[in-house]
XYZ file of C-alpha atoms in Angstrom:
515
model
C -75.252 -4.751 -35.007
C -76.033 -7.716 -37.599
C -77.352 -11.180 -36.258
C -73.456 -12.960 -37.124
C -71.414 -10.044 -35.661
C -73.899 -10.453 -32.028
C -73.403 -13.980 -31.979
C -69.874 -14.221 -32.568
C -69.645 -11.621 -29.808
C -72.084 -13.779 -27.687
C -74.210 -10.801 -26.791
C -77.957 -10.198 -28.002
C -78.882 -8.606 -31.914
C -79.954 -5.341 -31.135
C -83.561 -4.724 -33.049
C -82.863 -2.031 -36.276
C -84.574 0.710 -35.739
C -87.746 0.786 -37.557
C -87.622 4.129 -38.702
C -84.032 3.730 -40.286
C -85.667 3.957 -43.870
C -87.631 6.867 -43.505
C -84.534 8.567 -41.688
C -82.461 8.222 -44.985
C -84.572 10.316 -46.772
C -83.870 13.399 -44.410
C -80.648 12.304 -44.180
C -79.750 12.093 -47.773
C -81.638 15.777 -48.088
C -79.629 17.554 -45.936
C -76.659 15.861 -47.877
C -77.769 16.793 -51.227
C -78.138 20.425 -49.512
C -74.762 20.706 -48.658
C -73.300 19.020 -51.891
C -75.462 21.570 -54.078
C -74.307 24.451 -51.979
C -70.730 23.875 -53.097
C -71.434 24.784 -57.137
C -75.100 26.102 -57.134
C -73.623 29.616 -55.925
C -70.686 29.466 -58.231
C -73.349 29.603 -61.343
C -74.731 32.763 -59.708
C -71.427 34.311 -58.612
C -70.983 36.831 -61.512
C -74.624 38.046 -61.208
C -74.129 38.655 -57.483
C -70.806 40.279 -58.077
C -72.473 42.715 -59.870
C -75.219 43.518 -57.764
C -72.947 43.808 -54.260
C -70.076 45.569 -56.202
C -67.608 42.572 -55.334
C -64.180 43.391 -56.977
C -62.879 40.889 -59.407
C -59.865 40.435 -56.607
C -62.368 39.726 -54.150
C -64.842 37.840 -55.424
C -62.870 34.654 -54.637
C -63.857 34.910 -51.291
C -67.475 34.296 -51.604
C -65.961 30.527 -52.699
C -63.278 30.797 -50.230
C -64.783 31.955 -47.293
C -67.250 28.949 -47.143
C -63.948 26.300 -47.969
C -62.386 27.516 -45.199
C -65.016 27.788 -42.354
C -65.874 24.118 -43.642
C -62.559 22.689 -44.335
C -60.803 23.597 -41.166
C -63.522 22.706 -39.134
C -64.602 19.663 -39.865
C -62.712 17.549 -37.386
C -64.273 19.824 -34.459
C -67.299 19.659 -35.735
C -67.412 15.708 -36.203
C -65.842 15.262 -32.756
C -68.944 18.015 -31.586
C -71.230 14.997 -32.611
C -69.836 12.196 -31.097
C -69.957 14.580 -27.923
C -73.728 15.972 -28.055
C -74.739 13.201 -30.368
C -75.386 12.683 -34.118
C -79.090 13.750 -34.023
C -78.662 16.840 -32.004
C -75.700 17.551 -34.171
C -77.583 17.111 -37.207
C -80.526 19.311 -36.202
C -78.421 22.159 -35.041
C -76.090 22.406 -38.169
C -79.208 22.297 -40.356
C -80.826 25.211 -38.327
C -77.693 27.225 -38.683
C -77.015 26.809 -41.917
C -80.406 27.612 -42.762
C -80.153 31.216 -41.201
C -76.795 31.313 -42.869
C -78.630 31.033 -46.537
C -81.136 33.448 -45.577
C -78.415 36.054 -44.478
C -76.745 35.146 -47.818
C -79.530 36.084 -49.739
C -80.666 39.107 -47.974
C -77.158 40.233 -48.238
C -76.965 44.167 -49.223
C -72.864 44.451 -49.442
C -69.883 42.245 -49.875
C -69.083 42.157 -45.609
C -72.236 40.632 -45.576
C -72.383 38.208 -48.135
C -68.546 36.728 -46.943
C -69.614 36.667 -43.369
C -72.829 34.692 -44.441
C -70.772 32.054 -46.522
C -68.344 31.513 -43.566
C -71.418 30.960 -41.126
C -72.595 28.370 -44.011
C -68.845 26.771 -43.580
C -69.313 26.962 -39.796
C -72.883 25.033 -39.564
C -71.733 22.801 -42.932
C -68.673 21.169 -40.886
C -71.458 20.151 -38.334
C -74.132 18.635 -40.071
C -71.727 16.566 -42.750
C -70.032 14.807 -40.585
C -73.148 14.195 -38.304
C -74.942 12.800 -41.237
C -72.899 10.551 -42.587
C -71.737 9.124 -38.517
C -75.521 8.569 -38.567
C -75.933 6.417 -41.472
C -72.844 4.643 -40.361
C -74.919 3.673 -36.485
C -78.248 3.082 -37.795
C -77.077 0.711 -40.805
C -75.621 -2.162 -39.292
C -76.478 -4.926 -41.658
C -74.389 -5.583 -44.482
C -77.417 -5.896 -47.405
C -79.179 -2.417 -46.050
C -76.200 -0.896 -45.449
C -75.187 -1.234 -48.899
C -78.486 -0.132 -49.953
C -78.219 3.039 -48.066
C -74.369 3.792 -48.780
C -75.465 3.612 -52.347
C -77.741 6.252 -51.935
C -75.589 8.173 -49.999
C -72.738 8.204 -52.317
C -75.043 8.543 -55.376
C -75.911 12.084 -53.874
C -72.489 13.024 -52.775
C -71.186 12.268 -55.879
C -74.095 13.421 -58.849
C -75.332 16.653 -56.047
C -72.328 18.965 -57.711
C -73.771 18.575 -61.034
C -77.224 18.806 -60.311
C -76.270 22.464 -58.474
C -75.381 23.219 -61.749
C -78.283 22.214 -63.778
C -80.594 24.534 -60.096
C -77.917 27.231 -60.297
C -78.544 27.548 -63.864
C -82.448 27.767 -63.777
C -82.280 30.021 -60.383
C -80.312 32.695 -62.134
C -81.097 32.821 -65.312
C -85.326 32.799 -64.166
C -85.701 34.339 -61.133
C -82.871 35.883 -59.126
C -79.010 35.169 -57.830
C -80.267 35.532 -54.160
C -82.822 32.102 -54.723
C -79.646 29.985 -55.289
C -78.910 31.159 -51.439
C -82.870 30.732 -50.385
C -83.241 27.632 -51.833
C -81.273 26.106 -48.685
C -84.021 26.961 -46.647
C -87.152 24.161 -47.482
C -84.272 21.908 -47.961
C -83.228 22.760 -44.005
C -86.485 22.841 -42.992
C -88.072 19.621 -44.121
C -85.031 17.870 -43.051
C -84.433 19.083 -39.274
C -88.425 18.283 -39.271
C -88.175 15.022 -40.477
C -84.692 14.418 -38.566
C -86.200 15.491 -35.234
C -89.438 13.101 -35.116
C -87.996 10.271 -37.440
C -84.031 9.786 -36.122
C -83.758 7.240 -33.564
C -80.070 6.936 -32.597
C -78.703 4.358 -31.073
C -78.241 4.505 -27.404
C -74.187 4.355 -25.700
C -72.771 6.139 -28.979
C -71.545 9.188 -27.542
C -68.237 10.005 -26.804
C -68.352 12.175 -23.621
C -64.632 12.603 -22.892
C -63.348 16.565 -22.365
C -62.556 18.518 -25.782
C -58.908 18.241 -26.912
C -58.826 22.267 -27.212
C -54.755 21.988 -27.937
C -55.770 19.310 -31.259
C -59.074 21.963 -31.871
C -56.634 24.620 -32.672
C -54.050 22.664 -33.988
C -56.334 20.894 -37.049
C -58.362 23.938 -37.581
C -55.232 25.983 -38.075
C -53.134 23.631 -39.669
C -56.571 22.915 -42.423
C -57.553 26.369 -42.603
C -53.741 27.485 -44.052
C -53.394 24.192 -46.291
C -56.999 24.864 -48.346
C -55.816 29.358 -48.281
C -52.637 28.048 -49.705
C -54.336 26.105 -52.605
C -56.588 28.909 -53.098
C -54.112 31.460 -53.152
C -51.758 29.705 -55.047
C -54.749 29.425 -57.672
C -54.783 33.343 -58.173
C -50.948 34.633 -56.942
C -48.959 31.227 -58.170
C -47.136 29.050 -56.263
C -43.909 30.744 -55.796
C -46.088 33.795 -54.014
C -44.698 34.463 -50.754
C -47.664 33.956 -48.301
C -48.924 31.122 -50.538
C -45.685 29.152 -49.422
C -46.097 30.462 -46.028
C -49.472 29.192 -45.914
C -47.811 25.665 -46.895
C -44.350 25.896 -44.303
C -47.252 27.036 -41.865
C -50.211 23.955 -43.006
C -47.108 21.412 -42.692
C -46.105 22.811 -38.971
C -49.288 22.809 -37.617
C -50.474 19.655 -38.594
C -47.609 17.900 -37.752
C -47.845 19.440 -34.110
C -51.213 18.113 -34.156
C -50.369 14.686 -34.925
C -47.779 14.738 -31.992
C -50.355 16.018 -29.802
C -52.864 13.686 -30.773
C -50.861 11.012 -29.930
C -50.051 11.974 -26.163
C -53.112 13.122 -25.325
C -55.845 11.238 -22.924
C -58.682 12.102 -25.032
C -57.657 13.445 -28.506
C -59.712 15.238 -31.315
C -58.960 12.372 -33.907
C -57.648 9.494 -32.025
C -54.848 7.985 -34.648
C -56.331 4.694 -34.862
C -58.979 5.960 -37.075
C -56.515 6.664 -39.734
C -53.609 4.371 -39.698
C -55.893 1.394 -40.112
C -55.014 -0.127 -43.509
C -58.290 0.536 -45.115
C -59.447 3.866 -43.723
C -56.213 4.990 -44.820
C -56.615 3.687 -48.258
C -59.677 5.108 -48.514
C -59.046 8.782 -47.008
C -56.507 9.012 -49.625
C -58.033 7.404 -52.859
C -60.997 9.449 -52.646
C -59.127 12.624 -51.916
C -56.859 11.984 -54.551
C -60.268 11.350 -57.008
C -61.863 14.298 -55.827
C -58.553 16.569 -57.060
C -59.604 14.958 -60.134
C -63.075 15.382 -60.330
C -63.144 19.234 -59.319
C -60.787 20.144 -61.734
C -63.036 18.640 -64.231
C -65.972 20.331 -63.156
C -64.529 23.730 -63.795
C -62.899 23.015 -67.110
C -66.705 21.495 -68.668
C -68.257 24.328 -67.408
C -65.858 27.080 -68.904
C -65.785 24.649 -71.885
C -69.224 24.691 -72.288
C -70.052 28.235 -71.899
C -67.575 29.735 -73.546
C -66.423 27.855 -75.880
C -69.252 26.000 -76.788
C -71.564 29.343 -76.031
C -74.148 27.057 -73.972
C -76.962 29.528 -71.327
C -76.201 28.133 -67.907
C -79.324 26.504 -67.462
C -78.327 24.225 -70.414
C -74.826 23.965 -69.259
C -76.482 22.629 -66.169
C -78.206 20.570 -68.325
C -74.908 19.014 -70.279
C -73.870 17.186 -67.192
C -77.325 14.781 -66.544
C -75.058 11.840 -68.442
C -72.320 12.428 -65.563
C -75.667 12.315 -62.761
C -77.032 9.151 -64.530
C -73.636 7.689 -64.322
C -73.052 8.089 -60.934
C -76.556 7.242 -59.967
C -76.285 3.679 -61.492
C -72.668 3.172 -60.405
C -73.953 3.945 -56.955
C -77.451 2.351 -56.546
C -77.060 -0.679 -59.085
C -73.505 -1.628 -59.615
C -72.327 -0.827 -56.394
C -74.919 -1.723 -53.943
C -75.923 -5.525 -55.771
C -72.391 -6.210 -55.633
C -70.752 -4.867 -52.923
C -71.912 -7.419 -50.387
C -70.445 -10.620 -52.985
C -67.135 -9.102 -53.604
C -64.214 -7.135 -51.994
C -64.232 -2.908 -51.570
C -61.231 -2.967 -53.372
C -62.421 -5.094 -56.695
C -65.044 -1.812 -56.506
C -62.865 0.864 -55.879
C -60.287 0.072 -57.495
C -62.054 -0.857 -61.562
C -64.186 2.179 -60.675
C -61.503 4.775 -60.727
C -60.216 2.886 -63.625
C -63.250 3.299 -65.685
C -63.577 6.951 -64.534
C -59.937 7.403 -66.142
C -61.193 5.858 -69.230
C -63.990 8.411 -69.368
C -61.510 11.243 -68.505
C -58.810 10.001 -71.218
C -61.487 10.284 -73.949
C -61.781 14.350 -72.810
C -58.074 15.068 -73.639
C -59.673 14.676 -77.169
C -61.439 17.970 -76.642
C -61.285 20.411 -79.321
C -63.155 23.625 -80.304
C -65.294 21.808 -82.622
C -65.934 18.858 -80.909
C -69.209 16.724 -80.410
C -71.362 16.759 -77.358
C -73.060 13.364 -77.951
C -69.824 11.682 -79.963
C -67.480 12.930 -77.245
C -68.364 14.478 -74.181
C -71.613 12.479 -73.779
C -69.623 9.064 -73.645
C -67.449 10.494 -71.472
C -69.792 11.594 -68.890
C -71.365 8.322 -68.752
C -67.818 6.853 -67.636
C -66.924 9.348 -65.239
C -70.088 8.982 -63.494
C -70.278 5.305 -63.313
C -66.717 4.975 -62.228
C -67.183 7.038 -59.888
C -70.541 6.331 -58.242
C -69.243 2.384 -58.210
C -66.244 3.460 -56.414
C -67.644 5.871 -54.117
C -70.490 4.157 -52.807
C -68.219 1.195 -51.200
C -65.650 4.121 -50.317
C -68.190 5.802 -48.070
C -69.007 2.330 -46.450
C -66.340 0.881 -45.460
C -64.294 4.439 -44.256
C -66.928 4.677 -41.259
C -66.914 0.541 -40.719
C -65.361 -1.132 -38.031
C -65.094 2.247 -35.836
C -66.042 2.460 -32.474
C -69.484 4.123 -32.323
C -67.756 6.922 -29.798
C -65.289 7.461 -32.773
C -67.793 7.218 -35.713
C -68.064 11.337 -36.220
C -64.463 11.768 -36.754
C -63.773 9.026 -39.028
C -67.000 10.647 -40.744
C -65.168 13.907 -40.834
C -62.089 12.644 -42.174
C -64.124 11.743 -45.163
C -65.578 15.135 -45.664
C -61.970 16.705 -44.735
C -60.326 14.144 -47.216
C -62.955 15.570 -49.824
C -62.452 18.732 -49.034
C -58.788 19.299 -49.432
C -58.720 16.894 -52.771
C -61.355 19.906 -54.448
C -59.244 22.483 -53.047
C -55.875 20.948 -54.094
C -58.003 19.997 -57.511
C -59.184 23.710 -58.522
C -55.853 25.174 -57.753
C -53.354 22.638 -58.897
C -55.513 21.723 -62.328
C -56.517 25.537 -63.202
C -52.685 26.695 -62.378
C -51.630 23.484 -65.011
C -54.119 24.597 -67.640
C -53.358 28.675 -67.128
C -49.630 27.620 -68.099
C -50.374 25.685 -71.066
C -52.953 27.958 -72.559
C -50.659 31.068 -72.072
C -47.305 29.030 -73.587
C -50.404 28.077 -76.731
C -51.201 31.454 -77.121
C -47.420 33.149 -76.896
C -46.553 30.755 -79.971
C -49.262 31.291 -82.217
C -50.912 35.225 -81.403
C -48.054 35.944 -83.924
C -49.432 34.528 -86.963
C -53.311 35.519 -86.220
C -53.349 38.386 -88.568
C -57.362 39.224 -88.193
C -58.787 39.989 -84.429
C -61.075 36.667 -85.871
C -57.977 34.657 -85.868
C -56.640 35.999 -82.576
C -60.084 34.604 -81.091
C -59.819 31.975 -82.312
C -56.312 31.336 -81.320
C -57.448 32.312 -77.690
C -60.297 29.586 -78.194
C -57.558 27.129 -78.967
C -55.256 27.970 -76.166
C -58.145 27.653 -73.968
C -58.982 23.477 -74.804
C -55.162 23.461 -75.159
C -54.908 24.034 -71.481
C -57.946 21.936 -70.382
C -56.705 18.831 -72.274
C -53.245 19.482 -70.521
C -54.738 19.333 -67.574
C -57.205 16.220 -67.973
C -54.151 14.647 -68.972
C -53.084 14.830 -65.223
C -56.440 13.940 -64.103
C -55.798 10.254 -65.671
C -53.246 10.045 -64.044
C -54.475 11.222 -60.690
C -57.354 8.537 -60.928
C -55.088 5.466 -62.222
C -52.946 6.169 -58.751
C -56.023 6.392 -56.530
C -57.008 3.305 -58.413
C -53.955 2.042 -57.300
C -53.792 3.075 -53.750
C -57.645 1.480 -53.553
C -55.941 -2.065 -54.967
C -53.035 -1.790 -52.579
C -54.152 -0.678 -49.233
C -57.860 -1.795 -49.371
C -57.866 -5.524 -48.341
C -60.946 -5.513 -46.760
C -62.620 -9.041 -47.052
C -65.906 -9.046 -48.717
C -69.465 -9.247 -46.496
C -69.513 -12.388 -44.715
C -66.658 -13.440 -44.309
C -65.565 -14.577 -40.820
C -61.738 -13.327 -40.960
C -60.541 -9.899 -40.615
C -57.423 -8.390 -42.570
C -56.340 -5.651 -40.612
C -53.402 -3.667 -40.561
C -50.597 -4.137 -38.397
C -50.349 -0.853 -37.786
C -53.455 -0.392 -36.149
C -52.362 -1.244 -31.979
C -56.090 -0.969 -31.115
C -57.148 -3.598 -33.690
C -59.646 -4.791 -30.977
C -61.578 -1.517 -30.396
C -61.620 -1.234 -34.791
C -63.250 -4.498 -35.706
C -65.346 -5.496 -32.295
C -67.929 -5.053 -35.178
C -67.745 -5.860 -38.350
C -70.337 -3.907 -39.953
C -69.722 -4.890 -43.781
C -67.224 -7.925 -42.426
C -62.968 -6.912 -43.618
């Protein structure tokens, strides 16, 4: 609690811990662990399909068996750490996930390998929300708390690219199973560090009795919205099951949102979310995160195939993008997120990551690295990392300590579903334009040279078709941010709410980084 918020309350500051600092840094591991896991093991995917004998229709699953165990879980697992505590949480999804690496990369068959990348899912929906719900309790004043935040979001922003740039150098120099064993120091040195550093604060927990009916519910109701994106990735849209999954997604979670509001003690108690800024910010950065997965896929392919980069320097190609992100996070964001609003961040920083994605529908075969895709990169990532960092802050401000692992999961959950909806909807736009490219002009390629080529073509045809919808994704999150996002900035002493938050009281008792 910061010195103004305990006087204005009339009660006593309560002393920051001491070891807060030295808690990021195990904190922030175990983060970058989990944001690596999510691309590191796509770089090593074809060598490990190989080596299992994983069929080319089931190979999605090593990818989709670890979205769903995390994605539908997340909720649960943030409302398991306001019930057992953040710390505890934190240690236990680290251990598990852990032994889920090592089972990954001892696996001997594809049963194996799916089962390990759903235990990873499991033990990931744990530990993400925990960590971030601690970061939210130990950081109470508005200067440090920006400090940390920018950290924070640095990693969960730039830790995608830089599992490229280890996914790379792990398969092409030693072996596929290392991008899997890798997990294991990380886990290690941060349940250490977590267990004899982390000092939580005391009267955070929420002990009230599981909402089983809103467990099922959300897990359900998540699990068949991300299977519908995926599937609708490989079998199209119009595929029966994947609008089953949909009908089914849109039933269940609307049960659970009935339940959750008639229920004593529920799962995700609603006035986490319909408060005016969480619920800006829930779907801003979901919406930016369809963006920025879609991205990642189509620089990658673009890059190795077209451009014929090794994965390692692939990996390599996307430093600009880390830079970016690190800056927008550590500088921009933190030195000026305690002078001006959230939303004068959020908002300019998606706008600037448009910028850097509108320069990309420029793309051609031919194109420059350092004239086009270099520039580029540097926008993306500074947009980004200037938005994010303020994003992450204020989504877990405000919140009741016994509520701060579910609003800590919705961020995860929010993330989640925006890279699911982002590979499927983005890779089903660019399939269609590549194919409709390639119908109209196979005809006239004459040599099996030209036919390449024409393939080539249709290829950046279909990425820049579907970067083009990326802009526009961002400039409506930028809008959303603008719109909803009235937080006030850092000391100052009035609060804009919403309306339609009834428990306005229990929401901004503290104001951490002031509305």
């Amino acid at each position: 609690m910061s010195e103004t918020a305990s006087k204005a309350l009339g009660t006593p500051a309560a002393a920051p811990d001491a070891g807060r600092w030295k808690a990021l840094v195990f904190i922030a591991l175990a983060q970058l662990m989990v944001v690596l896991d999510a691309t590191i093991v796509n770089i090593a995917l074809p060598s490990a399909q190989q080596d299992l004998g994983i069929s080319d229709g089931n190979r999605q699953w090593v990818v989709t068996a670890y979205a769903l165990a995390f994605g539908g879980l997340l909720l649960f697992g943030g409302r398991i750490a306001d019930l057992w505590g953040r710390k505890k949480a934190f240690v236990v999804g680290l251990a598990g996930f852990a032994a889920a690496s090592a089972l990954g990369g001892a696996a001997t068959n594809e049963a194996m390998m799916f089962g390990a990348r759903a235990l990873q899912g499991v033990f990931g929906a744990l530990l993400a929300p925990a960590a971030l719900s601690l970061l939210a309790v130990m950081f109470t004043d508005a200067k440090e708390r920006a400090k940390a935040f920018g950290i924070y979001g640095a990693i969960a922003g730039g830790g995608g690219a830089v599992g490229l740039i280890l996914g790379g150098f792990l398969t092409e120099y030693l072996d596929w199973r290392w991008t899997f064993f890798v997990n294991i120091p990380f886990a290690i040195v941060a349940a250490a560090g977590a267990y004899f550093v982390i000092r939580e604060p005391e009267g955070g927990r929420n002990r009230s009795s599981l909402d089983i009916p809103g467990v099922i519910l959300s897990t359900l109701g998540l699990v068949a919205l991300v299977y519908g994106f995926t599937r609708a990735e490989s079998d199209g849209w119009s595929d029966s099951v994947t609008v089953g999954m949909f009908v089914g997604s849109a039933v269940l979670l609307l049960a659970f949102v009935l339940v959750e509001s008639r229920v004593k003690a529920p799962l995700l108690p609603l006035r986490v979310v319909t408060e005016r800024n969480r619920g800006g910010i829930y779907l801003s950065l979901g919406l930016a995160i369809i963006a920025m997965f879609g991205l990642f896929l189509f620089l990658t392919y673009y890059l190795q195939i077209v451009k014929g980069y090794s994965p390692v320097k692939t990996g390599f190609a996307f430093l600009p993008m880390i830079a970016g992100m690190i800056t927008g996070s550590t500088q921009i964001g933190t030195r000026l997120m305690t002078r001006v609003a959230p939303r004068l961040l959020m908002g300019p920083g998606f706008l600037v990551a448009a910028l850097g994605m509108l320069l990309l529908t420029q793309l051609e075969i031919g194109s420059s690295y350092a004239a086009l895709l270099l520039p580029a990169m540097l926008l993306l990532g500074l947009g980004m990392g200037t938005a994010f960092m303020p994003a992450m802050s204020l989504a877990t401000q405000g919140v009741e300590p016994r509520d701060s692992g579910v609003a800590s999961a919705m961020v995860n959950t929010s993330q989640q579903v925006g890279g699911a909806i982002g590979t499927a909807l983005l890779n089903t736009i660019a399939a269609s334009a590549t194919t409709s490219y390639i119908a109209d002009h196979i005809v006239g390629a004459t040599s099996r040279s030209q036919q390449q080529l024409v393939q080539l073509e249709g290829m950046v045809r279909g990425y820049t078709s579907a970067i083009w919808f990326a802009v526009g994704i961002l400039v409506v999150a930028a809008a959303i941010a603008l719109t909803f996002v009235n937080a006030g900035r850092p000391g100052s002493s009035t609060v804009t709410g919403s309306g339609a938050d009834a428990d306005a009281a229990d929401d901004v008792q503290i104001p951490v980084v002031a509305h």
